[in-house]
Coordinates of C-alpha atoms in Angstrom, one line a residue:
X1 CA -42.7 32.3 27.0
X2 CA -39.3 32.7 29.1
X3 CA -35.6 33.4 26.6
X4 CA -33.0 31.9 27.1
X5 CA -31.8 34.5 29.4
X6 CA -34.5 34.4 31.6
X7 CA -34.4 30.2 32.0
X8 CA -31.0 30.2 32.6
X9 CA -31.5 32.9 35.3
X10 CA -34.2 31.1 36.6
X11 CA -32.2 27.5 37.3
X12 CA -29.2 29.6 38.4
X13 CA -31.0 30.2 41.4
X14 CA -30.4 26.7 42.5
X15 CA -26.8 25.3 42.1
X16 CA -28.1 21.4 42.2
X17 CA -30.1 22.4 38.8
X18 CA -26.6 22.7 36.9
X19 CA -24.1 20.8 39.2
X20 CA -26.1 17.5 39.4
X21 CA -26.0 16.4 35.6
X22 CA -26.6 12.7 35.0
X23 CA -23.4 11.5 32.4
X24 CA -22.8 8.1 31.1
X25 CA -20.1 6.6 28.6
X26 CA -19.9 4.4 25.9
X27 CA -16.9 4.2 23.4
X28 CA -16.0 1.3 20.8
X29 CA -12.5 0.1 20.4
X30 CA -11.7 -2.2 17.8
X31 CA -8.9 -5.3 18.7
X32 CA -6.1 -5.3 16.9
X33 CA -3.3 -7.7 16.5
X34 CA 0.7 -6.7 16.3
X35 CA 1.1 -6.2 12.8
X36 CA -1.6 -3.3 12.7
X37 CA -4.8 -5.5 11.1
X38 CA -7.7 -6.5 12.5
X39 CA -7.7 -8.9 15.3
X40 CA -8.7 -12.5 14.1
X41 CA -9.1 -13.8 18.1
X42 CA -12.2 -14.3 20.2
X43 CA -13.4 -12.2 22.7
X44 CA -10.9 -12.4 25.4
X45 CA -12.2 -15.1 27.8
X46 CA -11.1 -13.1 30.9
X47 CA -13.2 -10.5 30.0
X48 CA -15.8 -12.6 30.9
X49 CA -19.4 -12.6 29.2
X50 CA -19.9 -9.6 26.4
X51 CA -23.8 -10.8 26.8
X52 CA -24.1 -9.9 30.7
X53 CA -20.7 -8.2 31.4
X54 CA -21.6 -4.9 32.9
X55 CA -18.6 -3.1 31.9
X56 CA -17.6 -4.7 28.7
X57 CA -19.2 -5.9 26.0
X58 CA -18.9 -6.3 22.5
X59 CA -20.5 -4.4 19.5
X60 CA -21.1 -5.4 16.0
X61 CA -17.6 -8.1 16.1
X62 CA -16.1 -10.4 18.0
X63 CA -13.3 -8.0 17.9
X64 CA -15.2 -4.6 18.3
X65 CA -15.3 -3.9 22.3
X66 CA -17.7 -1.8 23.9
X67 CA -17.0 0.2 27.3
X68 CA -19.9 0.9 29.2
X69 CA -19.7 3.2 32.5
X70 CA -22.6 3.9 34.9
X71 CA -23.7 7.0 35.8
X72 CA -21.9 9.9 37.1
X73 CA -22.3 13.0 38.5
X74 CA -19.0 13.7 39.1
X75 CA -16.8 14.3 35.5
X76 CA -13.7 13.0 37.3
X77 CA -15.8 9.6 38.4
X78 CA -16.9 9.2 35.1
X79 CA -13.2 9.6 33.2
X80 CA -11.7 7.7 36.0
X81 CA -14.7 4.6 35.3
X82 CA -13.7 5.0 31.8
X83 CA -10.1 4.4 32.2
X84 CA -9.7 1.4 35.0
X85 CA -12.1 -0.5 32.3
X86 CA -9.6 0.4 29.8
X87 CA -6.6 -0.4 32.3
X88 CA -8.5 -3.2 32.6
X89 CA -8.9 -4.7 29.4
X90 CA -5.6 -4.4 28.6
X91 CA -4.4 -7.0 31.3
X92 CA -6.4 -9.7 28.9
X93 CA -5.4 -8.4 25.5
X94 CA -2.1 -10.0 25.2
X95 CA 0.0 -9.0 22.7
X96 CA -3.4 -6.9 21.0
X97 CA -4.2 -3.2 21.0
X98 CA -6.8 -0.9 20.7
X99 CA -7.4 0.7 17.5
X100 CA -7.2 4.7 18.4
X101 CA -9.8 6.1 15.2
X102 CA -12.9 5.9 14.7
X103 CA -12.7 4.6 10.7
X104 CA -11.6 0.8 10.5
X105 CA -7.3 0.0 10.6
X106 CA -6.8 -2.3 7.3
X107 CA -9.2 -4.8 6.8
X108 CA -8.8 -7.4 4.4
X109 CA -12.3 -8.3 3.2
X110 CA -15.8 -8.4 4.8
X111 CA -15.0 -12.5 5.8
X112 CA -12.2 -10.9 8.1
X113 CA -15.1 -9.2 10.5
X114 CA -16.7 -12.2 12.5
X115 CA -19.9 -11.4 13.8
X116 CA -20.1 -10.8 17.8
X117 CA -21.0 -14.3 19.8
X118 CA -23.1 -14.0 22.9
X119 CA -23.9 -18.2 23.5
X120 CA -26.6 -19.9 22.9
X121 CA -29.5 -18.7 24.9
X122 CA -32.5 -17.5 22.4
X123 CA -31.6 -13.6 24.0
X124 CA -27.8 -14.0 22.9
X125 CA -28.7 -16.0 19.5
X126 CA -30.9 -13.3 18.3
X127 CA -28.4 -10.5 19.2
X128 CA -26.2 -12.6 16.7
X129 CA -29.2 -12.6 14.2
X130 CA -29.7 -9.2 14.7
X131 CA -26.4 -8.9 13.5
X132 CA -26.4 -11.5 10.8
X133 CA -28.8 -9.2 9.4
X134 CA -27.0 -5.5 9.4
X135 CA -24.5 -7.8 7.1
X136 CA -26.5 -8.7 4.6
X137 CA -28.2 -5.6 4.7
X138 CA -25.4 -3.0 4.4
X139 CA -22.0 -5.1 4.8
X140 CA -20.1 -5.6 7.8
X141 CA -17.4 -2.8 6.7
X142 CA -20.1 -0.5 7.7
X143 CA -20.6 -2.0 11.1
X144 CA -16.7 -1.8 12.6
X145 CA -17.0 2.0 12.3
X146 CA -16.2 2.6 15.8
X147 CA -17.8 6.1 17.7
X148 CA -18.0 7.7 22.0
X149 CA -21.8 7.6 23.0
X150 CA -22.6 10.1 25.6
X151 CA -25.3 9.8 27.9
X152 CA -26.9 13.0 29.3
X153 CA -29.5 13.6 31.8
X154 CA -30.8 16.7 34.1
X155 CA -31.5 15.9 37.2
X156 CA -34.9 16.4 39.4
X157 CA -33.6 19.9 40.7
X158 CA -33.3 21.3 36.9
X159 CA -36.8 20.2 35.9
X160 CA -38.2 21.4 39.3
X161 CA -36.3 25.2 38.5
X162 CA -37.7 25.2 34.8
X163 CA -41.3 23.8 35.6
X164 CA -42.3 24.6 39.3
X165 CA -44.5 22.1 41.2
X166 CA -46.1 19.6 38.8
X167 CA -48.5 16.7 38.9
X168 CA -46.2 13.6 38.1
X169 CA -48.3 13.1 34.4
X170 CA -47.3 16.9 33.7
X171 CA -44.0 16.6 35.0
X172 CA -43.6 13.7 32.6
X173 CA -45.0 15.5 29.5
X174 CA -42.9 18.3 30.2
X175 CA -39.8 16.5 30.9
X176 CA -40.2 14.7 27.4
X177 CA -41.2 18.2 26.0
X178 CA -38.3 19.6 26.4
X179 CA -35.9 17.2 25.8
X180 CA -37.6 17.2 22.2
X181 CA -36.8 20.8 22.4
X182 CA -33.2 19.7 23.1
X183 CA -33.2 17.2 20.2
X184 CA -34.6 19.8 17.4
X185 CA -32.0 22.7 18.7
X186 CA -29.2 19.8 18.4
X187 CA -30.3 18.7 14.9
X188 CA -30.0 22.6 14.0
X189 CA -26.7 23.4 15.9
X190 CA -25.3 20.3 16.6
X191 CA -23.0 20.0 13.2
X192 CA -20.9 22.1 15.9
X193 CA -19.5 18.8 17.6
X194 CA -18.3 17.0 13.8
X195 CA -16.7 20.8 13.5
X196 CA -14.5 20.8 16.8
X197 CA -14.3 17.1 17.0
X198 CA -14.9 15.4 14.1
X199 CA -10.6 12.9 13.7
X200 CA -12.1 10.9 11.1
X201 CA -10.8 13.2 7.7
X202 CA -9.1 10.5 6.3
X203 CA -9.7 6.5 5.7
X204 CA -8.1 3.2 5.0
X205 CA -7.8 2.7 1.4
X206 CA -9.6 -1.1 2.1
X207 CA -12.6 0.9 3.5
X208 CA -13.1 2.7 0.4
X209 CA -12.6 -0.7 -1.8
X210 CA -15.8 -0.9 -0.5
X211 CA -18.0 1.9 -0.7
X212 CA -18.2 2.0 -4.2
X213 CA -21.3 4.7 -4.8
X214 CA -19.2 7.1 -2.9
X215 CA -19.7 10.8 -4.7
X216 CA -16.3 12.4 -3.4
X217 CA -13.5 13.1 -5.0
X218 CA -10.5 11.7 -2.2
X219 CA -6.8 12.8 -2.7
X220 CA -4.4 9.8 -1.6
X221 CA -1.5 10.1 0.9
X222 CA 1.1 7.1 1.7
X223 CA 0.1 3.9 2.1
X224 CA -3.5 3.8 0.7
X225 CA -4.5 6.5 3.3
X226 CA -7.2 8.5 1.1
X227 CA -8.7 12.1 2.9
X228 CA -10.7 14.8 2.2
X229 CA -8.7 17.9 2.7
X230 CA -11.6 19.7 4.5
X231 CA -13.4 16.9 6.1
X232 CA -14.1 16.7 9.7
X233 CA -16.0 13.8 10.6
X234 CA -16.3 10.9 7.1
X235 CA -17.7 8.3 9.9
X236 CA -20.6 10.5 9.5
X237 CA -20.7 11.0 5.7
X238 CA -22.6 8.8 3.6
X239 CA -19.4 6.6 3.5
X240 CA -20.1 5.9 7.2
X241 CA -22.6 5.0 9.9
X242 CA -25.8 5.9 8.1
X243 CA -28.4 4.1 6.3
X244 CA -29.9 5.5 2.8
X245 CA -32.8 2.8 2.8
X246 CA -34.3 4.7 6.3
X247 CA -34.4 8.0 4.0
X248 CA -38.2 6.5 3.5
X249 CA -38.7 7.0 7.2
X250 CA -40.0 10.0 7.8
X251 CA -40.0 10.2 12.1
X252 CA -40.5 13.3 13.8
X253 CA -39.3 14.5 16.8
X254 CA -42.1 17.4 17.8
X255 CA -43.8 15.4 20.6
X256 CA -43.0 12.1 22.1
X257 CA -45.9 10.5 20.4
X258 CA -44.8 11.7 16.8
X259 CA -41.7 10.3 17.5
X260 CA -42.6 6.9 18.9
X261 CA -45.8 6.7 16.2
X262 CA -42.7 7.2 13.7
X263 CA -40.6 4.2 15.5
X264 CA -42.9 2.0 15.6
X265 CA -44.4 1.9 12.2
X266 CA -40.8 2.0 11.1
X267 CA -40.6 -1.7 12.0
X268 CA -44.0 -2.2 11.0
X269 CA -43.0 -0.9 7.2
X270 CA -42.2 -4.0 4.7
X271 CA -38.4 -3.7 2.7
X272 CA -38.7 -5.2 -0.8
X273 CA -35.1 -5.1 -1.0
X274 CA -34.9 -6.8 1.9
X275 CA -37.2 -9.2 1.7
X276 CA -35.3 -10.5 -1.7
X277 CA -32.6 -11.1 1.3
X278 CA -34.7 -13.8 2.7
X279 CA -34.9 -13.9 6.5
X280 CA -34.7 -18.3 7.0
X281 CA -33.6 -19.6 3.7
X282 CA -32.6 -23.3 3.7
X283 CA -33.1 -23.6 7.5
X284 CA -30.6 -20.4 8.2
X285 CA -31.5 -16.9 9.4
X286 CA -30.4 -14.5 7.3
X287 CA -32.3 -11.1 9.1
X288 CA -34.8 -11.2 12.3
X289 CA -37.6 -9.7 9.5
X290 CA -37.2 -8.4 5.9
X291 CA -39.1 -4.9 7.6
X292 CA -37.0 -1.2 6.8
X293 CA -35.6 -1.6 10.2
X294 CA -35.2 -5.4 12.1
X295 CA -35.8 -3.9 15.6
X296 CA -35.9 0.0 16.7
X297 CA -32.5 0.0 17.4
X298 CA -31.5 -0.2 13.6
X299 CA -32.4 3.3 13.4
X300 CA -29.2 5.5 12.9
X301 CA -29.3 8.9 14.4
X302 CA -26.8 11.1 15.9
X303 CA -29.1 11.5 18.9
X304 CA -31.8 9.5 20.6
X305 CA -34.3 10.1 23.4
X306 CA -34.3 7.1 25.8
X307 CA -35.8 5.0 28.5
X308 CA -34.1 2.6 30.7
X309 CA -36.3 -0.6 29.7
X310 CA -38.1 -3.2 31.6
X311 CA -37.4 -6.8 30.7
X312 CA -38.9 -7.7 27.6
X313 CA -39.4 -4.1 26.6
X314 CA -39.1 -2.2 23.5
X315 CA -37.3 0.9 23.3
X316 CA -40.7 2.9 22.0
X317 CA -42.7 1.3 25.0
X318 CA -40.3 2.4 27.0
X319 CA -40.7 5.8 26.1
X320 CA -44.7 5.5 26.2
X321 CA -44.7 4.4 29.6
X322 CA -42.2 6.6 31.0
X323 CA -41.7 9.1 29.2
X324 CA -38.0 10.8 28.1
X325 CA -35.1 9.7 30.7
X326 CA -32.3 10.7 29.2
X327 CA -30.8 11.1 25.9
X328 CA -28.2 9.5 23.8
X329 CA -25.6 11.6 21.9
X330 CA -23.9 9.3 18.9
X331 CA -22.1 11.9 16.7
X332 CA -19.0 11.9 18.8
X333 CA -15.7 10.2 16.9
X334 CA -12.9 8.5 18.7
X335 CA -10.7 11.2 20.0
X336 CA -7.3 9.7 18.8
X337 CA -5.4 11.5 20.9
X338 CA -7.1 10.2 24.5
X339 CA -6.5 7.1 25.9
X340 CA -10.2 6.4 26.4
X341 CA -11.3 8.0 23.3
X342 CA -13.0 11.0 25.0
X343 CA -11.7 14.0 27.2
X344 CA -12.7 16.4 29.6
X345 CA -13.0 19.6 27.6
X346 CA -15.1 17.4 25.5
X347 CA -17.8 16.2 28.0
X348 CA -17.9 20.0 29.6
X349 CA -18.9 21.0 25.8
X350 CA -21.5 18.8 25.4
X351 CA -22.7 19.8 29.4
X352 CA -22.6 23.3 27.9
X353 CA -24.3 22.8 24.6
X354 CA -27.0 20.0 25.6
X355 CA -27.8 22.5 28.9
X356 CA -28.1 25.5 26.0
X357 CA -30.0 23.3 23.6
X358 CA -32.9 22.8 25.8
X359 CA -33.0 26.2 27.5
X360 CA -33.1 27.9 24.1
X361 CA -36.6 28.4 22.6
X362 CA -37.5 25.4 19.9
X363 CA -39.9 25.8 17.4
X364 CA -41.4 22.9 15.8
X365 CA -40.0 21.0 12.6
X366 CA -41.1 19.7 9.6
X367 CA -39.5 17.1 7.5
X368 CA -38.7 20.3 5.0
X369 CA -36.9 22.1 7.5
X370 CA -35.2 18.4 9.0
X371 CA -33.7 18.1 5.5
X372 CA -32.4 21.5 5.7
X373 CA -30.9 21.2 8.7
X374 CA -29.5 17.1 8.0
X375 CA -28.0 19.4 4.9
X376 CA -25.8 21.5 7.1
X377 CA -24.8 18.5 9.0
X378 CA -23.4 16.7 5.6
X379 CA -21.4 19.9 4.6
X380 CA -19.5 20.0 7.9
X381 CA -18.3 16.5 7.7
X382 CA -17.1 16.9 4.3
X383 CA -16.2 20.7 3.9
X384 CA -16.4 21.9 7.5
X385 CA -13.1 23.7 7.4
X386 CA -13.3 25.1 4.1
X387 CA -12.8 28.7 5.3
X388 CA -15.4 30.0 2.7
X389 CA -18.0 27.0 3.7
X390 CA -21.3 28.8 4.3
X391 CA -24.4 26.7 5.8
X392 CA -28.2 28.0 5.7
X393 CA -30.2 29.1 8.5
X394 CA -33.4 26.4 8.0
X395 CA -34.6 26.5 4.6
X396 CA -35.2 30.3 4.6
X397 CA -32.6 30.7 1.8
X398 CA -30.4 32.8 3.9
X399 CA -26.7 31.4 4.9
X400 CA -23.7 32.0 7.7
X401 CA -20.6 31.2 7.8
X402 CA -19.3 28.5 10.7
X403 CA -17.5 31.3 12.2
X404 CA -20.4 33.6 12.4
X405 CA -22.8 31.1 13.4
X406 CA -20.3 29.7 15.9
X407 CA -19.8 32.7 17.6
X408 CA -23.0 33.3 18.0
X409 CA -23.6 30.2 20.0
X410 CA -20.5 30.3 21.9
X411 CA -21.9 33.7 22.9
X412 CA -24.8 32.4 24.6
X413 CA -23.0 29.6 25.9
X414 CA -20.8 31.4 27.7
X415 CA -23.3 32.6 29.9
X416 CA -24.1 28.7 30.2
X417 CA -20.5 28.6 31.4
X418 CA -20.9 31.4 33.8
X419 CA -23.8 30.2 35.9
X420 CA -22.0 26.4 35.9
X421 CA -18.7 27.7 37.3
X422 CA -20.3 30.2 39.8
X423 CA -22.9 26.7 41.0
X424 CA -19.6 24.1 41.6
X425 CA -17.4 27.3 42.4
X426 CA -14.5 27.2 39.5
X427 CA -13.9 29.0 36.3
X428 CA -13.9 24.8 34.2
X429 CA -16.1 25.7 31.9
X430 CA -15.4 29.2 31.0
X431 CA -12.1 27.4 30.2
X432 CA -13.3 25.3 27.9
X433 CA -15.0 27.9 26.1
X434 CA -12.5 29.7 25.8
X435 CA -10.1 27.0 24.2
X436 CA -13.1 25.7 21.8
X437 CA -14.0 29.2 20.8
X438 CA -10.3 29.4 19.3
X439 CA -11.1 26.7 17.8
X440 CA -14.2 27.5 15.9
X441 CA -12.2 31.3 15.1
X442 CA -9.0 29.0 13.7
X443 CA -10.2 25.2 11.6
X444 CA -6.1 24.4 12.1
X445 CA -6.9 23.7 15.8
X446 CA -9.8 21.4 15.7
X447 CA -9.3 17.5 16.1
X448 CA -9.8 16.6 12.4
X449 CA -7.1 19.2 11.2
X450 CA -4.7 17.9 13.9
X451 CA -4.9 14.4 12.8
X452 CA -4.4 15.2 8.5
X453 CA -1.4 16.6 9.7
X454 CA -0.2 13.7 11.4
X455 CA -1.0 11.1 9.0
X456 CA 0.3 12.9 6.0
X457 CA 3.4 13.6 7.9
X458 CA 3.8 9.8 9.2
X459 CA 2.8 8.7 5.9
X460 CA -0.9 6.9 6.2
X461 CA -3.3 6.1 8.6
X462 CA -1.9 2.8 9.1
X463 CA 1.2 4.4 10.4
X464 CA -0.2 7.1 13.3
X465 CA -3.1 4.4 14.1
X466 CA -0.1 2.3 15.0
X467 CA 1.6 4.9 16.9
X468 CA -1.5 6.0 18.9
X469 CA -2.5 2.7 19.9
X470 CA 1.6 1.9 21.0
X471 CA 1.3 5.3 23.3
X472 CA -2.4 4.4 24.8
X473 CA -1.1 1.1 25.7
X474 CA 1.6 2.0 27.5
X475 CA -0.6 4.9 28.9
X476 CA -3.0 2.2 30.5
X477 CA -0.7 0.3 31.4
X478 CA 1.4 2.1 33.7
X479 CA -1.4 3.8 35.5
X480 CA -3.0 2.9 39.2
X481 CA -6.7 2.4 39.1
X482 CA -8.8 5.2 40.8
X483 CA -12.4 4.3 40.9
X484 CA -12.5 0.3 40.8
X485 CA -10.0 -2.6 41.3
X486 CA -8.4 -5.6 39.0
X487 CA -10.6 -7.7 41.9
X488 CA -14.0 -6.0 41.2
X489 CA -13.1 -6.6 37.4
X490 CA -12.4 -10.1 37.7
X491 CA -15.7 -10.7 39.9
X492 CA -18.0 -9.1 37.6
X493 CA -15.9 -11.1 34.6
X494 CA -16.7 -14.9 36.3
X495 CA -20.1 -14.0 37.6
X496 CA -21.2 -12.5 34.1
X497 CA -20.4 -16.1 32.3
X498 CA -22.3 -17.6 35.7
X499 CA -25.2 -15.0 34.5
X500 CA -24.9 -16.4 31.0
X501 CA -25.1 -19.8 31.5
X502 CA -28.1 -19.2 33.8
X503 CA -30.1 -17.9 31.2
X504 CA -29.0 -20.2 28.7
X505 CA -30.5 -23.1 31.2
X506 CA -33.7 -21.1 31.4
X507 CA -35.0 -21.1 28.1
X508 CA -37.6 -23.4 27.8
X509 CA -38.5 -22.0 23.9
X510 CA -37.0 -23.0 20.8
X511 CA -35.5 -20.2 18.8
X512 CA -38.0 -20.0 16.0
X513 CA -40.7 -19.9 19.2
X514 CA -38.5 -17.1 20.5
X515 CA -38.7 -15.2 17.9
X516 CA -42.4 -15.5 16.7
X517 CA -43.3 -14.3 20.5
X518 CA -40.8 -11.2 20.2
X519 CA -42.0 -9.9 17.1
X520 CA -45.8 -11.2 17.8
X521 CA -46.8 -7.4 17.3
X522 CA -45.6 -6.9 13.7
X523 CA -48.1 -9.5 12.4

């Protein structure tokens, strides 16, 4: 079996293998209103339909958006995508904002959070239900956490380097191989993106009104801003986006049939605390099922392997049928300090470490060994720039220090760096290693140090959310678009409510019918 070394070597020999990287974008932005809270208002109605708009959506809340950009192959395509749909927004927010963090601004109580609305087809309803659900199940504070979703993919020139000619089955199995290589390596390494940016060390006192089991001991700045004073990344602590009732699950991610086997009897597996919810009690749904997880894409994970779907497909069929596409990267806060939530040096890391993840030899893991690993992960976002922080290497007993450990990696990936700038002919990504590399030598640097600063010294979250969100706007707003027009925005806006109300004159089914044909399979 090829090193590392030797792989890189091997794709280097081709400049389309490293040049040609598939990227996509998706960051959440939560509304909100002058004053600083929560936005109370509708999805804007000139951002057309959030069930069929292409560009912008809607998450968890009527007032949590969701950016979506196709993809790119160019970085300066996909930033410029990213910011004309923000630019774009903006001209049908009114007197709103975006929220610039990835924890909540103040919110008053879980009745303040109105579920997202996507009309009444069966497709939309059930998106609603879906949602319905996640409320009852963990509360809707959970939910409005907002996060950057990077989408990642190698293009046919990389797999052809690596593999050599192939029959299209092996080409497939390999393909998913290796991006299962990528996902283990990232579940061992990847506590290296909450370390440089992790912004989300500190929370909104309201937040923590609710999170009552929490185990940490918070010191409180002004205005019912509490923090950890070494935390990176809290949207990822057990405060956050995660789920305790899936620590049942026990999925793997050694092959692509472990992994879907795992998914799908996920869905299959009966909740008795959930099932005391009720799903239709007095003629109203209160969950899709009373199952662990309502539909596959309950499962929280900071990365996913994915498919693009058929109609009517599950994620997990997906994945049978085709095999590994891409994958989904979800551990990524809001950067507060871009307009778009996300910045160059930040996408040429992940090109870096995602490219070095799957070129670096990955041995199989047990659920043991997960644990470990998952272990590491929950230090960083609490501790992560505790100088004297140590993490273990697997379960082996034996521990490193993030400096050591992060040297080592940025040793390796600066020979990732190398063979990227000499194939598109610039020195971009020894930059960035350079400037991260600082980062990982000095904690004061990183994103979540930069942003205790500024909220102890403006007194509160509350205060530099406010001040962010006042600087993006004005950002956006005096900007030219660069990739698509105010025209092309307002077509897609009117013909995604056309879209909508097609579909909502198709159905044919009732809803209860809908729904017994969708989740036929679970019975």
């Amino acid at each position: 079996m090829m090193d590392f070394s030797q792989r890189l070597q091997q794709l280097a020999a081709n400049p389309d293998a490293l040049t040609r990287i598939g990227r996509g974008l998706e960051r959440e932005a939560l509304r909100i209103a002058p004053q600083g809270k929560l936005s109370s208002a509708y999805h804007p109605a000139g951002l057309g339909s959030a069930l069929t708009n292409k560009w912008v959506t809607t998450d968890y809340a009527e007032s949590l958006l969701e950016f979506i950009t196709p993809v790119s192959r160019d970085i300066g395509d996909l930033l410029s995508q990213l910011s004309d749909i923000h630019q774009f927004t903006y001209t049908q927010l009114g007197d709103e904002k975006l929220w610039p963090m990835s924890m909540p601004c103040f919110v008053g109580s879980e009745d303040d959070i109105v579920l997202a609305q996507y009309g009444s087809s069966n497709s939309g309803q059930m998106k609603t239900l879906y949602r319905q659900g996640l409320k009852n199940r963990y509360g809707s504070m959970m939910q409005v956490i907002s996060g950057v979703h990077f989408n990642f993919s190698f293009p046919d020139e990389f797999w052809e380097q690596l593999f050599g000619e192939q029959s299209q089955a092996e080409r497939q199995a390999s393909v998913s191989d290796a991006y299962f290589g990528l996902i283990r390596n990232y579940y061992r390494f990847g506590w290296l993106i909450p370390y440089l940016f992790g912004a989300s060390p500190a929370l909104c006192g309201s937040f923590i009104k609710e999170s009552t089991d929490t185990q940490q001991e918070f010191k409180k700045t002004g205005c019912g801003t509490y923090f950890l004073p070494n935390a990176t990344a809290l949207r990822l602590s057990d405060l956050g986006y995660t789920n305790n009732a899936q620590s049942v699950l026990k999925i793997g991610f050694n092959s692509i049939e472990q992994y879907v086997d795992g998914l799908q009897k996920a869905i299959r597996t009966p909740s008795a605390e959930f099932a005391d919810i009720g799903v239709k009690v007095d003629g109203e749904y209160r969950q899709l099922n009373s199952n662990v997880l309502q539909i596959e894409n309950e499962l929280y994970a900071p990365i996913r392997p994915k498919r693009v779907a058929r109609d009517g497909e599950k994620p997990s069929e997906a994945l049978s049928r085709g095999g590994v596409e891409y994958i989904e990267v979800r551990s990524l806060d809001v950067n507060p300090f871009s307009p778009i939530g996300i910045t160059e040096q930040q996408v040429r890391f992940l090109d870096l470490f995602l490219t070095w993840a799957v070129l670096t030899p990955s041995a199989v893991m047990d659920d043991a060994e997960l644990e470990c690993w998952r272990d590491n992960w929950n230090r960083v976002v609490v501790d992560g720039r505790n100088p004297d922080l140590m993490l273990k290497i697997g379960c082996n007993g034996e521990r490193l220090s993030v400096q050591a450990w992060g040297q080592r990696v940025f040793a390796e990936l600066e020979e990732v760096a190398i063979a990227m700038d000499k194939a598109a002919g610039n020195d971009s990504y020894q930059q960035t290693c350079r400037e991260l590399l600082e980062w990982i030598n000095n904690p004061e640097l990183t994103l979540s140090a930069q942003m205790l600063k500024l909220i102890e010294a403006q007194e509160g979250i509350g205060n530099v959310g406010a001040s962010l969100a006042q600087q993006h706007a004005e950002q956006l707003q005096q900007r030219s678009y660069a990739f698509y027009s105010q025209q092309e925005f307002e077509q897609e806006a009117a013909a995604s409510i056309e879209k909508q109300k097609a579909i909502e004159e198709s159905d044919t089914q009732s809803l209860d019918a809908f729904l017994s044909d969708y989740f036929a399979d679970l019975k």
